[in-house]
Amino acid sequence: MRELSNFLLGPQIHLVVRRDYLYEDALEKLSGELNLKLKLRVQLVNAAGLEEAGVDGGGLMREFLGELMRTAFDPNRGLFRCTHDRRLYPNPAVSQLPDYGPLQAARQYTFVGRMLAKALYEGMLVELPLAHFFLAKLVSPGRGDLDLHHLASLEPLVYRNLLFLKGYPGDVAELGLDFTVLSSQLGHSTLEELKPGGASIPVTAANRIEYMHLMADHLLNAKLRQQCLAFRQGLEELLPPHWLRLFAPHELQVLISGAQSPVDLEDLRQHTHYEGGYTADHPVVRAFWKVLEGFDERQRRLLLKFVTSCSRPPLLGFKVRRSITLHCLLHSGKAEHLEPLHTDLEPQFCIQSAGAEPGRLPTASTCMNLLKLPEIPDESMLRDKLLYAIESGAGFELS
């Protein structure tokens, strides 16, 4: 109750969104919001047009942001694509899609960037595997233009072919290349010149390095510049550019989605809260930890995803109220204090009794990092029910 009271204090943004049109309503109502650092209170409306029961003490906001990120980055929506290794990046052909023009696409990328920044600002982990080159653009100065070596994470085959061309010992002119690239978008193929008159300029040993860099610039920068600039504009409304530049691309991915390190079971055990009659010494709780000790890493990550919606542990572990306070040295030589960046699990991982019903499955409220565990003291039965729940998602609750 104290946490709820604290959340309800101070200036707030009150947001009412339809659950079935969550992204569309949020885009319309939050795009013009001037200060997204304010507390966000969310009211969900069901398909019948009725407000869903409950007061947002932070849990609904987390649920809202998590669902919003999943929807926005869904490749089927068109704003983002997947690389060969299933990493997300802005769609270079987005403006050609029926629902998007250049202005509408830019508006949505800015909005999605703002909401990802809001999730980071609130210390939320979201499972968004972003492409390495896209992360590099977000932490790079200026326009975020990248060079040839970043092409490996976007088009590995093209990258390897360019390296082959660089070291080709034969007559390069015999390869029949010119300064053009064939682009296929929405079933249509177009020939684009990498430089004026490129269609009539053959690639030779003398100009192949220029060709390589122009090809990389076209794929990494020219075709993605407007999308990435709009996304960065939104991201930097909450997270200053000099703050972002403190991180390498892989470090920013850790801040967004958590660490790749194994789940530290002892750390999780030490920082788990209990409710509904459970304590650390309760027979069911002891059986629960025994079961987790027998889980392999994949199963532990499934449990973490089941309860928190993210399979990776937080950057600095499960202890609450941790944050990184950054001091940035500006070009002027003056040190600027930046706001704390939360790198813990908030709210705290919690196990709550779900009653003495042996046939009931464990369920979870991911918006509160809450595992609702039936009173099943038998370790073997508890293991079976936990595995069934986490591997099938049968016990997931949006709450």
mmCIF file of C-alpha atoms in Angstrom:
data_model
loop_
_atom_site.group_PDB
_atom_site.id
_atom_site.type_symbol
_atom_site.label_atom_id
_atom_site.label_comp_id
_atom_site.label_asym_id
_atom_site.label_seq_id
_atom_site.Cartn_x
_atom_site.Cartn_y
_atom_site.Cartn_z
ATOM 1 C CA MET A 1 0.000 0.000 0.000
ATOM 2 C CA ARG A 2 2.875 2.360 0.735
ATOM 3 C CA GLU A 3 4.273 1.780 -2.786
ATOM 4 C CA LEU A 4 0.822 2.447 -4.259
ATOM 5 C CA SER A 5 0.477 5.674 -2.257
ATOM 6 C CA ASN A 6 3.920 6.836 -3.367
ATOM 7 C CA PHE A 7 3.101 6.081 -7.005
ATOM 8 C CA LEU A 8 -0.107 8.111 -6.846
ATOM 9 C CA LEU A 9 1.654 11.207 -5.458
ATOM 10 C CA GLY A 10 2.896 14.090 -7.595
ATOM 11 C CA PRO A 11 2.239 15.169 -11.200
ATOM 12 C CA GLN A 12 0.998 12.420 -13.489
ATOM 13 C CA ILE A 13 -0.057 11.609 -17.009
ATOM 14 C CA HIS A 14 -3.431 9.872 -16.991
ATOM 15 C CA LEU A 15 -3.834 7.664 -20.052
ATOM 16 C CA VAL A 16 -7.004 5.830 -21.066
ATOM 17 C CA VAL A 17 -6.479 3.253 -23.839
ATOM 18 C CA ARG A 18 -8.566 0.494 -25.362
ATOM 19 C CA ARG A 19 -6.886 -2.861 -24.823
ATOM 20 C CA ASP A 20 -7.661 -3.959 -28.401
ATOM 21 C CA TYR A 21 -6.268 -0.690 -29.836
ATOM 22 C CA LEU A 22 -3.522 -0.061 -27.329
ATOM 23 C CA TYR A 23 -0.873 1.049 -29.822
ATOM 24 C CA GLU A 24 -3.178 3.281 -31.849
ATOM 25 C CA ASP A 25 -4.616 5.030 -28.778
ATOM 26 C CA ALA A 26 -1.191 5.511 -27.212
ATOM 27 C CA LEU A 27 0.201 6.952 -30.451
ATOM 28 C CA GLU A 28 -2.641 9.450 -30.644
ATOM 29 C CA LYS A 29 -2.578 10.495 -26.984
ATOM 30 C CA LEU A 30 1.121 10.411 -26.097
ATOM 31 C CA SER A 31 2.783 11.724 -29.274
ATOM 32 C CA GLY A 32 2.191 15.298 -28.134
ATOM 33 C CA GLU A 33 2.927 14.732 -24.449
ATOM 34 C CA LEU A 34 5.671 17.173 -23.470
ATOM 35 C CA ASN A 35 7.087 15.450 -20.389
ATOM 36 C CA LEU A 36 7.108 11.659 -20.453
ATOM 37 C CA LYS A 37 9.283 11.619 -17.345
ATOM 38 C CA LEU A 38 6.120 12.171 -15.312
ATOM 39 C CA LYS A 39 4.464 9.144 -13.727
ATOM 40 C CA LEU A 40 2.182 7.414 -16.199
ATOM 41 C CA ARG A 41 -1.127 6.110 -14.870
ATOM 42 C CA VAL A 42 -2.917 3.789 -17.269
ATOM 43 C CA GLN A 43 -6.587 2.888 -17.438
ATOM 44 C CA LEU A 44 -7.462 0.015 -19.774
ATOM 45 C CA VAL A 45 -10.833 -0.187 -21.511
ATOM 46 C CA ASN A 46 -12.191 -3.567 -22.608
ATOM 47 C CA ALA A 47 -13.885 -4.532 -25.879
ATOM 48 C CA ALA A 48 -17.289 -3.577 -24.436
ATOM 49 C CA GLY A 49 -16.076 -0.031 -23.797
ATOM 50 C CA LEU A 50 -15.970 -0.495 -20.015
ATOM 51 C CA GLU A 51 -13.055 0.495 -17.826
ATOM 52 C CA GLU A 52 -11.275 -2.525 -16.404
ATOM 53 C CA ALA A 53 -11.219 -2.768 -12.625
ATOM 54 C CA GLY A 54 -8.121 -1.798 -10.697
ATOM 55 C CA VAL A 55 -6.024 1.199 -9.727
ATOM 56 C CA ASP A 56 -2.693 1.614 -11.471
ATOM 57 C CA GLY A 57 -0.001 1.547 -8.826
ATOM 58 C CA GLY A 58 2.714 0.998 -11.447
ATOM 59 C CA GLY A 59 1.788 -2.504 -12.564
ATOM 60 C CA LEU A 60 -0.609 -1.437 -15.316
ATOM 61 C CA MET A 61 1.970 1.014 -16.620
ATOM 62 C CA ARG A 62 4.507 -1.829 -16.888
ATOM 63 C CA GLU A 63 1.973 -4.063 -18.617
ATOM 64 C CA PHE A 64 1.076 -1.229 -20.984
ATOM 65 C CA LEU A 65 4.694 -0.446 -21.892
ATOM 66 C CA GLY A 66 5.554 -4.110 -22.380
ATOM 67 C CA GLU A 67 2.599 -4.738 -24.677
ATOM 68 C CA LEU A 68 3.243 -1.483 -26.534
ATOM 69 C CA MET A 69 6.851 -2.491 -27.250
ATOM 70 C CA ARG A 70 5.813 -5.959 -28.451
ATOM 71 C CA THR A 71 3.247 -4.436 -30.797
ATOM 72 C CA ALA A 72 5.440 -1.634 -32.129
ATOM 73 C CA PHE A 73 8.422 -3.876 -32.914
ATOM 74 C CA ASP A 74 6.362 -6.718 -34.391
ATOM 75 C CA PRO A 75 7.713 -7.151 -37.960
ATOM 76 C CA ASN A 76 4.181 -7.873 -39.175
ATOM 77 C CA ARG A 77 3.285 -4.277 -38.337
ATOM 78 C CA GLY A 78 5.785 -3.008 -40.890
ATOM 79 C CA LEU A 79 7.882 -0.540 -38.900
ATOM 80 C CA PHE A 80 10.668 -3.058 -38.286
ATOM 81 C CA ARG A 81 12.311 -5.959 -40.064
ATOM 82 C CA CYS A 82 14.420 -8.899 -38.925
ATOM 83 C CA THR A 83 17.985 -9.643 -39.950
ATOM 84 C CA HIS A 84 19.158 -13.164 -40.797
ATOM 85 C CA ASP A 85 19.678 -13.823 -37.065
ATOM 86 C CA ARG A 86 16.267 -12.428 -36.032
ATOM 87 C CA ARG A 87 17.508 -9.019 -34.874
ATOM 88 C CA LEU A 88 15.235 -6.022 -35.307
ATOM 89 C CA TYR A 89 15.942 -2.853 -37.301
ATOM 90 C CA PRO A 90 13.834 -0.148 -39.017
ATOM 91 C CA ASN A 91 12.196 -1.141 -42.278
ATOM 92 C CA PRO A 92 13.996 0.636 -45.160
ATOM 93 C CA ALA A 93 10.847 0.367 -47.319
ATOM 94 C CA VAL A 94 8.363 1.547 -44.694
ATOM 95 C CA SER A 95 7.266 4.628 -46.651
ATOM 96 C CA GLN A 96 6.086 2.377 -49.500
ATOM 97 C CA LEU A 97 3.647 0.468 -47.295
ATOM 98 C CA PRO A 98 -0.055 1.341 -47.723
ATOM 99 C CA ASP A 99 -0.506 2.588 -44.139
ATOM 100 C CA TYR A 100 2.622 4.736 -44.059
ATOM 101 C CA GLY A 101 3.926 7.748 -45.928
ATOM 102 C CA PRO A 102 7.199 9.509 -45.085
ATOM 103 C CA LEU A 103 5.564 11.853 -42.545
ATOM 104 C CA GLN A 104 3.432 9.177 -40.889
ATOM 105 C CA ALA A 105 6.383 6.784 -40.687
ATOM 106 C CA ALA A 106 8.608 9.443 -39.101
ATOM 107 C CA ARG A 107 5.912 10.248 -36.539
ATOM 108 C CA GLN A 108 5.627 6.608 -35.531
ATOM 109 C CA TYR A 109 9.380 6.010 -35.300
ATOM 110 C CA THR A 110 9.688 9.075 -33.065
ATOM 111 C CA PHE A 111 6.855 7.785 -30.894
ATOM 112 C CA VAL A 112 8.367 4.294 -30.592
ATOM 113 C CA GLY A 113 11.742 5.813 -29.712
ATOM 114 C CA ARG A 114 10.113 7.887 -26.969
ATOM 115 C CA MET A 115 8.325 4.874 -25.505
ATOM 116 C CA LEU A 116 11.470 2.730 -25.499
ATOM 117 C CA ALA A 117 13.180 5.594 -23.670
ATOM 118 C CA LYS A 118 10.278 5.651 -21.200
ATOM 119 C CA ALA A 119 10.743 1.929 -20.533
ATOM 120 C CA LEU A 120 14.471 2.481 -19.942
ATOM 121 C CA TYR A 121 13.732 5.481 -17.734
ATOM 122 C CA GLU A 122 11.361 3.366 -15.626
ATOM 123 C CA GLY A 123 13.936 0.571 -15.289
ATOM 124 C CA MET A 124 11.875 -1.920 -17.322
ATOM 125 C CA LEU A 125 13.465 -4.797 -19.194
ATOM 126 C CA VAL A 126 11.917 -5.566 -22.576
ATOM 127 C CA GLU A 127 13.001 -8.466 -24.782
ATOM 128 C CA LEU A 128 13.863 -6.583 -27.932
ATOM 129 C CA PRO A 129 16.808 -8.147 -29.780
ATOM 130 C CA LEU A 130 17.974 -5.119 -31.770
ATOM 131 C CA ALA A 131 20.445 -5.429 -34.638
ATOM 132 C CA HIS A 132 24.000 -4.466 -33.708
ATOM 133 C CA PHE A 133 24.261 -1.830 -36.436
ATOM 134 C CA PHE A 134 20.974 -0.246 -35.296
ATOM 135 C CA LEU A 135 22.238 -0.065 -31.708
ATOM 136 C CA ALA A 136 25.457 1.473 -33.052
ATOM 137 C CA LYS A 137 23.425 4.184 -34.769
ATOM 138 C CA LEU A 138 21.666 5.004 -31.496
ATOM 139 C CA VAL A 139 24.920 5.550 -29.583
ATOM 140 C CA SER A 140 26.911 7.217 -32.391
ATOM 141 C CA PRO A 141 27.397 10.999 -32.593
ATOM 142 C CA GLY A 142 25.981 13.169 -35.346
ATOM 143 C CA ARG A 143 23.598 11.476 -37.766
ATOM 144 C CA GLY A 144 24.727 8.034 -36.680
ATOM 145 C CA ASP A 145 26.226 7.110 -40.051
ATOM 146 C CA LEU A 146 28.158 3.835 -40.030
ATOM 147 C CA ASP A 147 30.974 2.373 -42.107
ATOM 148 C CA LEU A 148 31.624 -0.881 -43.926
ATOM 149 C CA HIS A 149 32.355 -3.226 -41.009
ATOM 150 C CA HIS A 150 28.851 -2.685 -39.567
ATOM 151 C CA LEU A 151 27.367 -4.182 -42.736
ATOM 152 C CA ALA A 152 28.112 -7.671 -41.380
ATOM 153 C CA SER A 153 25.160 -7.449 -38.966
ATOM 154 C CA LEU A 154 22.734 -6.263 -41.676
ATOM 155 C CA GLU A 155 23.725 -8.105 -44.860
ATOM 156 C CA PRO A 156 26.380 -10.735 -44.033
ATOM 157 C CA LEU A 157 26.386 -12.195 -47.556
ATOM 158 C CA VAL A 158 26.875 -8.782 -49.162
ATOM 159 C CA TYR A 159 29.596 -8.038 -46.614
ATOM 160 C CA ARG A 160 31.457 -11.262 -47.426
ATOM 161 C CA ASN A 161 31.131 -10.598 -51.155
ATOM 162 C CA LEU A 162 32.600 -7.123 -50.716
ATOM 163 C CA LEU A 163 35.540 -8.544 -48.778
ATOM 164 C CA PHE A 164 36.013 -11.096 -51.565
ATOM 165 C CA LEU A 165 36.001 -8.257 -54.087
ATOM 166 C CA LYS A 166 38.617 -6.366 -52.082
ATOM 167 C CA GLY A 167 41.047 -9.275 -52.174
ATOM 168 C CA TYR A 168 40.169 -10.571 -55.641
ATOM 169 C CA PRO A 169 43.463 -11.246 -57.464
ATOM 170 C CA GLY A 170 42.038 -11.445 -60.974
ATOM 171 C CA ASP A 171 40.713 -8.822 -63.364
ATOM 172 C CA VAL A 172 37.940 -7.083 -61.391
ATOM 173 C CA ALA A 173 36.373 -5.688 -64.561
ATOM 174 C CA GLU A 174 35.596 -9.245 -65.694
ATOM 175 C CA LEU A 175 33.140 -9.590 -62.763
ATOM 176 C CA GLY A 176 30.730 -7.325 -64.654
ATOM 177 C CA LEU A 177 29.930 -5.020 -61.738
ATOM 178 C CA ASP A 178 28.940 -1.374 -61.958
ATOM 179 C CA PHE A 179 28.002 1.322 -59.444
ATOM 180 C CA THR A 180 24.389 0.213 -59.039
ATOM 181 C CA VAL A 181 22.443 -1.924 -56.596
ATOM 182 C CA LEU A 182 19.266 -3.903 -57.271
ATOM 183 C CA SER A 183 16.631 -3.285 -54.596
ATOM 184 C CA SER A 184 13.535 -5.452 -54.186
ATOM 185 C CA GLN A 185 10.650 -3.923 -52.240
ATOM 186 C CA LEU A 186 7.071 -5.196 -52.092
ATOM 187 C CA GLY A 187 7.628 -7.483 -55.063
ATOM 188 C CA HIS A 188 9.113 -4.773 -57.288
ATOM 189 C CA SER A 189 12.783 -4.567 -58.258
ATOM 190 C CA THR A 190 14.465 -1.255 -58.981
ATOM 191 C CA LEU A 191 18.014 -0.435 -60.009
ATOM 192 C CA GLU A 192 19.524 2.356 -57.923
ATOM 193 C CA GLU A 193 22.756 4.169 -58.701
ATOM 194 C CA LEU A 194 25.367 4.435 -55.963
ATOM 195 C CA LYS A 195 26.693 7.648 -57.551
ATOM 196 C CA PRO A 196 25.543 9.834 -60.459
ATOM 197 C CA GLY A 197 25.940 7.913 -63.698
ATOM 198 C CA GLY A 198 26.779 4.766 -61.759
ATOM 199 C CA ALA A 199 25.076 2.483 -64.281
ATOM 200 C CA SER A 200 27.747 3.329 -66.836
ATOM 201 C CA ILE A 201 30.736 3.145 -64.483
ATOM 202 C CA PRO A 202 32.314 -0.326 -64.300
ATOM 203 C CA VAL A 203 33.930 -1.516 -61.086
ATOM 204 C CA THR A 204 37.663 -1.964 -61.574
ATOM 205 C CA ALA A 205 40.674 -2.684 -59.400
ATOM 206 C CA ALA A 206 41.252 1.062 -59.202
ATOM 207 C CA ASN A 207 37.786 2.005 -57.908
ATOM 208 C CA ARG A 208 36.645 -1.133 -56.066
ATOM 209 C CA ILE A 209 37.325 0.385 -52.613
ATOM 210 C CA GLU A 210 35.075 3.320 -53.493
ATOM 211 C CA TYR A 211 32.416 0.849 -54.667
ATOM 212 C CA MET A 212 32.614 -1.087 -51.400
ATOM 213 C CA HIS A 213 32.141 2.008 -49.258
ATOM 214 C CA LEU A 214 29.346 3.404 -51.422
ATOM 215 C CA MET A 215 27.505 0.086 -51.243
ATOM 216 C CA ALA A 216 27.818 0.000 -47.446
ATOM 217 C CA ASP A 217 26.741 3.641 -47.169
ATOM 218 C CA HIS A 218 23.695 2.979 -49.335
ATOM 219 C CA LEU A 219 22.498 -0.027 -47.329
ATOM 220 C CA LEU A 220 23.425 1.167 -43.831
ATOM 221 C CA ASN A 221 22.827 4.897 -44.062
ATOM 222 C CA ALA A 222 20.977 6.225 -47.109
ATOM 223 C CA LYS A 223 18.094 3.730 -46.991
ATOM 224 C CA LEU A 224 17.704 3.958 -43.197
ATOM 225 C CA ARG A 225 18.633 7.563 -42.402
ATOM 226 C CA GLN A 226 15.161 9.069 -41.986
ATOM 227 C CA GLN A 227 13.820 6.139 -39.966
ATOM 228 C CA CYS A 228 16.800 6.095 -37.592
ATOM 229 C CA LEU A 229 16.907 9.871 -37.166
ATOM 230 C CA ALA A 230 13.211 9.909 -36.242
ATOM 231 C CA PHE A 231 13.697 7.045 -33.783
ATOM 232 C CA ARG A 232 16.711 8.772 -32.222
ATOM 233 C CA GLN A 233 14.778 12.015 -31.926
ATOM 234 C CA GLY A 234 12.205 10.240 -29.777
ATOM 235 C CA LEU A 235 14.796 8.346 -27.758
ATOM 236 C CA GLU A 236 16.775 11.497 -27.008
ATOM 237 C CA GLU A 237 13.752 13.377 -25.677
ATOM 238 C CA LEU A 238 14.153 11.382 -22.453
ATOM 239 C CA LEU A 239 17.740 10.140 -22.732
ATOM 240 C CA PRO A 240 20.287 12.860 -23.616
ATOM 241 C CA PRO A 241 22.628 12.067 -26.544
ATOM 242 C CA HIS A 242 25.766 12.453 -24.394
ATOM 243 C CA TRP A 243 24.269 9.905 -21.996
ATOM 244 C CA LEU A 244 23.696 7.398 -24.798
ATOM 245 C CA ARG A 245 27.239 7.869 -26.088
ATOM 246 C CA LEU A 246 28.594 6.547 -22.796
ATOM 247 C CA PHE A 247 27.567 3.053 -23.900
ATOM 248 C CA ALA A 248 28.798 0.644 -26.539
ATOM 249 C CA PRO A 249 26.098 -0.974 -28.723
ATOM 250 C CA HIS A 250 26.130 -4.259 -26.798
ATOM 251 C CA GLU A 251 25.922 -2.367 -23.487
ATOM 252 C CA LEU A 252 22.798 -0.533 -24.637
ATOM 253 C CA GLN A 253 21.266 -3.903 -25.534
ATOM 254 C CA VAL A 254 21.965 -5.103 -21.982
ATOM 255 C CA LEU A 255 20.230 -2.022 -20.561
ATOM 256 C CA ILE A 256 17.193 -2.685 -22.759
ATOM 257 C CA SER A 257 16.894 -6.452 -22.365
ATOM 258 C CA GLY A 258 19.048 -7.522 -19.428
ATOM 259 C CA ALA A 259 22.291 -9.454 -19.147
ATOM 260 C CA GLN A 260 23.215 -12.606 -21.056
ATOM 261 C CA SER A 261 24.734 -14.025 -17.869
ATOM 262 C CA PRO A 262 23.224 -17.149 -16.264
ATOM 263 C CA VAL A 263 20.385 -16.717 -13.784
ATOM 264 C CA ASP A 264 21.988 -16.358 -10.338
ATOM 265 C CA LEU A 265 19.650 -18.542 -8.298
ATOM 266 C CA GLU A 266 21.139 -17.545 -4.938
ATOM 267 C CA ASP A 267 20.796 -13.839 -5.773
ATOM 268 C CA LEU A 268 17.169 -14.403 -6.778
ATOM 269 C CA ARG A 269 16.464 -16.383 -3.603
ATOM 270 C CA GLN A 270 17.980 -13.711 -1.350
ATOM 271 C CA HIS A 271 15.920 -10.944 -2.913
ATOM 272 C CA THR A 272 12.531 -12.654 -3.271
ATOM 273 C CA HIS A 273 9.542 -11.304 -1.337
ATOM 274 C CA TYR A 274 6.733 -13.550 -0.041
ATOM 275 C CA GLU A 275 3.012 -12.876 0.421
ATOM 276 C CA GLY A 276 -0.245 -14.680 1.162
ATOM 277 C CA GLY A 277 1.111 -16.697 4.069
ATOM 278 C CA TYR A 278 4.322 -17.819 2.424
ATOM 279 C CA THR A 279 7.706 -17.268 4.083
ATOM 280 C CA ALA A 280 11.216 -18.363 3.201
ATOM 281 C CA ASP A 281 10.772 -21.354 5.536
ATOM 282 C CA HIS A 282 7.365 -22.474 4.248
ATOM 283 C CA PRO A 283 7.440 -26.112 2.987
ATOM 284 C CA VAL A 284 6.101 -25.103 -0.433
ATOM 285 C CA VAL A 285 8.702 -22.353 -0.760
ATOM 286 C CA ARG A 286 11.502 -24.734 0.206
ATOM 287 C CA ALA A 287 10.207 -27.232 -2.362
ATOM 288 C CA PHE A 288 10.077 -24.450 -4.970
ATOM 289 C CA TRP A 289 13.754 -23.574 -4.527
ATOM 290 C CA LYS A 290 14.716 -27.259 -4.584
ATOM 291 C CA VAL A 291 12.917 -27.585 -7.911
ATOM 292 C CA LEU A 292 14.746 -24.534 -9.303
ATOM 293 C CA GLU A 293 18.082 -25.972 -8.221
ATOM 294 C CA GLY A 294 17.321 -28.959 -10.456
ATOM 295 C CA PHE A 295 16.313 -26.804 -13.439
ATOM 296 C CA ASP A 296 18.794 -26.295 -16.249
ATOM 297 C CA GLU A 297 19.600 -22.793 -17.518
ATOM 298 C CA ARG A 298 16.914 -22.894 -20.224
ATOM 299 C CA GLN A 299 14.235 -23.793 -17.684
ATOM 300 C CA ARG A 300 15.364 -21.089 -15.264
ATOM 301 C CA ARG A 301 15.165 -18.516 -18.036
ATOM 302 C CA LEU A 302 11.689 -19.752 -18.951
ATOM 303 C CA LEU A 303 10.599 -19.268 -15.348
ATOM 304 C CA LEU A 304 12.075 -15.777 -15.289
ATOM 305 C CA LYS A 305 10.263 -14.905 -18.516
ATOM 306 C CA PHE A 306 7.040 -16.421 -17.152
ATOM 307 C CA VAL A 307 7.118 -14.176 -14.078
ATOM 308 C CA THR A 308 8.811 -10.990 -15.323
ATOM 309 C CA SER A 309 8.170 -11.169 -19.124
ATOM 310 C CA CYS A 310 11.952 -11.106 -19.725
ATOM 311 C CA SER A 311 14.177 -14.188 -19.739
ATOM 312 C CA ARG A 312 17.332 -12.270 -18.859
ATOM 313 C CA PRO A 313 18.358 -11.166 -15.363
ATOM 314 C CA PRO A 314 18.754 -7.421 -14.666
ATOM 315 C CA LEU A 315 22.167 -5.867 -15.244
ATOM 316 C CA LEU A 316 23.080 -5.680 -11.542
ATOM 317 C CA GLY A 317 20.993 -8.556 -10.248
ATOM 318 C CA PHE A 318 17.682 -8.893 -8.449
ATOM 319 C CA LYS A 319 18.187 -6.572 -5.482
ATOM 320 C CA VAL A 320 15.691 -3.682 -5.570
ATOM 321 C CA ARG A 321 16.518 0.003 -5.402
ATOM 322 C CA ARG A 322 19.782 -0.338 -7.268
ATOM 323 C CA SER A 323 20.683 2.299 -9.777
ATOM 324 C CA ILE A 324 23.668 3.605 -11.660
ATOM 325 C CA THR A 325 24.327 7.297 -11.144
ATOM 326 C CA LEU A 326 26.286 8.701 -14.053
ATOM 327 C CA HIS A 327 28.449 11.796 -14.206
ATOM 328 C CA CYS A 328 29.171 12.959 -17.733
ATOM 329 C CA LEU A 329 32.116 15.231 -18.550
ATOM 330 C CA LEU A 330 30.906 17.696 -21.154
ATOM 331 C CA HIS A 331 33.087 19.264 -23.865
ATOM 332 C CA SER A 332 33.301 22.395 -21.742
ATOM 333 C CA GLY A 333 35.037 20.386 -19.021
ATOM 334 C CA LYS A 334 32.060 20.772 -16.700
ATOM 335 C CA ALA A 335 30.743 17.598 -15.096
ATOM 336 C CA GLU A 336 27.005 17.088 -15.520
ATOM 337 C CA HIS A 337 25.065 14.875 -13.113
ATOM 338 C CA LEU A 338 22.641 12.612 -14.944
ATOM 339 C CA GLU A 339 19.531 11.098 -13.441
ATOM 340 C CA PRO A 340 19.859 7.620 -11.880
ATOM 341 C CA LEU A 341 19.436 4.716 -14.285
ATOM 342 C CA HIS A 342 17.698 1.780 -12.651
ATOM 343 C CA THR A 343 19.357 -1.556 -13.380
ATOM 344 C CA ASP A 344 17.519 -3.751 -10.887
ATOM 345 C CA LEU A 345 14.268 -5.716 -10.932
ATOM 346 C CA GLU A 346 11.389 -3.440 -9.981
ATOM 347 C CA PRO A 347 8.991 -4.447 -8.468
ATOM 348 C CA GLN A 348 10.800 -7.122 -6.463
ATOM 349 C CA PHE A 349 10.373 -10.767 -7.483
ATOM 350 C CA CYS A 350 7.493 -12.047 -5.354
ATOM 351 C CA ILE A 351 5.939 -15.450 -4.607
ATOM 352 C CA GLN A 352 2.345 -15.445 -3.373
ATOM 353 C CA SER A 353 0.205 -18.331 -2.181
ATOM 354 C CA ALA A 354 -2.525 -19.299 -4.643
ATOM 355 C CA GLY A 355 -4.371 -21.465 -2.124
ATOM 356 C CA ALA A 356 -4.436 -25.151 -1.279
ATOM 357 C CA GLU A 357 -5.717 -26.478 -4.606
ATOM 358 C CA PRO A 358 -3.357 -29.269 -5.753
ATOM 359 C CA GLY A 359 -4.869 -29.370 -9.232
ATOM 360 C CA ARG A 360 -4.241 -25.701 -9.911
ATOM 361 C CA LEU A 361 -1.360 -24.515 -12.095
ATOM 362 C CA PRO A 362 1.065 -21.759 -11.088
ATOM 363 C CA THR A 363 0.177 -18.423 -12.667
ATOM 364 C CA ALA A 364 2.009 -15.122 -12.992
ATOM 365 C CA SER A 365 1.267 -11.407 -13.098
ATOM 366 C CA THR A 366 4.181 -10.127 -15.136
ATOM 367 C CA CYS A 367 3.280 -6.488 -14.529
ATOM 368 C CA MET A 368 4.084 -7.045 -10.835
ATOM 369 C CA ASN A 369 6.817 -9.734 -11.190
ATOM 370 C CA LEU A 370 4.480 -11.936 -9.152
ATOM 371 C CA LEU A 371 4.387 -15.755 -9.143
ATOM 372 C CA LYS A 372 1.131 -17.166 -7.759
ATOM 373 C CA LEU A 373 2.134 -20.574 -6.465
ATOM 374 C CA PRO A 374 -0.446 -23.167 -5.303
ATOM 375 C CA GLU A 375 0.309 -24.928 -2.032
ATOM 376 C CA ILE A 376 1.893 -28.101 -3.425
ATOM 377 C CA PRO A 377 4.530 -29.294 -0.935
ATOM 378 C CA ASP A 378 5.327 -32.416 -2.980
ATOM 379 C CA GLU A 379 8.496 -31.539 -4.882
ATOM 380 C CA SER A 380 7.870 -33.873 -7.832
ATOM 381 C CA MET A 381 4.313 -32.640 -8.402
ATOM 382 C CA LEU A 382 5.398 -29.014 -8.019
ATOM 383 C CA ARG A 383 8.147 -29.522 -10.589
ATOM 384 C CA ASP A 384 5.711 -31.037 -13.102
ATOM 385 C CA LYS A 385 3.219 -28.198 -12.707
ATOM 386 C CA LEU A 386 5.883 -25.499 -12.886
ATOM 387 C CA LEU A 387 7.352 -26.998 -16.047
ATOM 388 C CA TYR A 388 3.927 -27.313 -17.644
ATOM 389 C CA ALA A 389 3.121 -23.690 -16.832
ATOM 390 C CA ILE A 390 6.387 -22.130 -17.975
ATOM 391 C CA GLU A 391 6.770 -24.221 -21.131
ATOM 392 C CA SER A 392 3.200 -23.793 -22.345
ATOM 393 C CA GLY A 393 2.364 -20.361 -20.962
ATOM 394 C CA ALA A 394 -0.800 -21.906 -19.548
ATOM 395 C CA GLY A 395 -0.706 -19.815 -16.405
ATOM 396 C CA PHE A 396 -0.044 -16.401 -17.903
ATOM 397 C CA GLU A 397 -2.242 -13.595 -16.662
ATOM 398 C CA LEU A 398 -2.267 -10.011 -17.862
ATOM 399 C CA SER A 399 -3.857 -8.953 -14.557
#
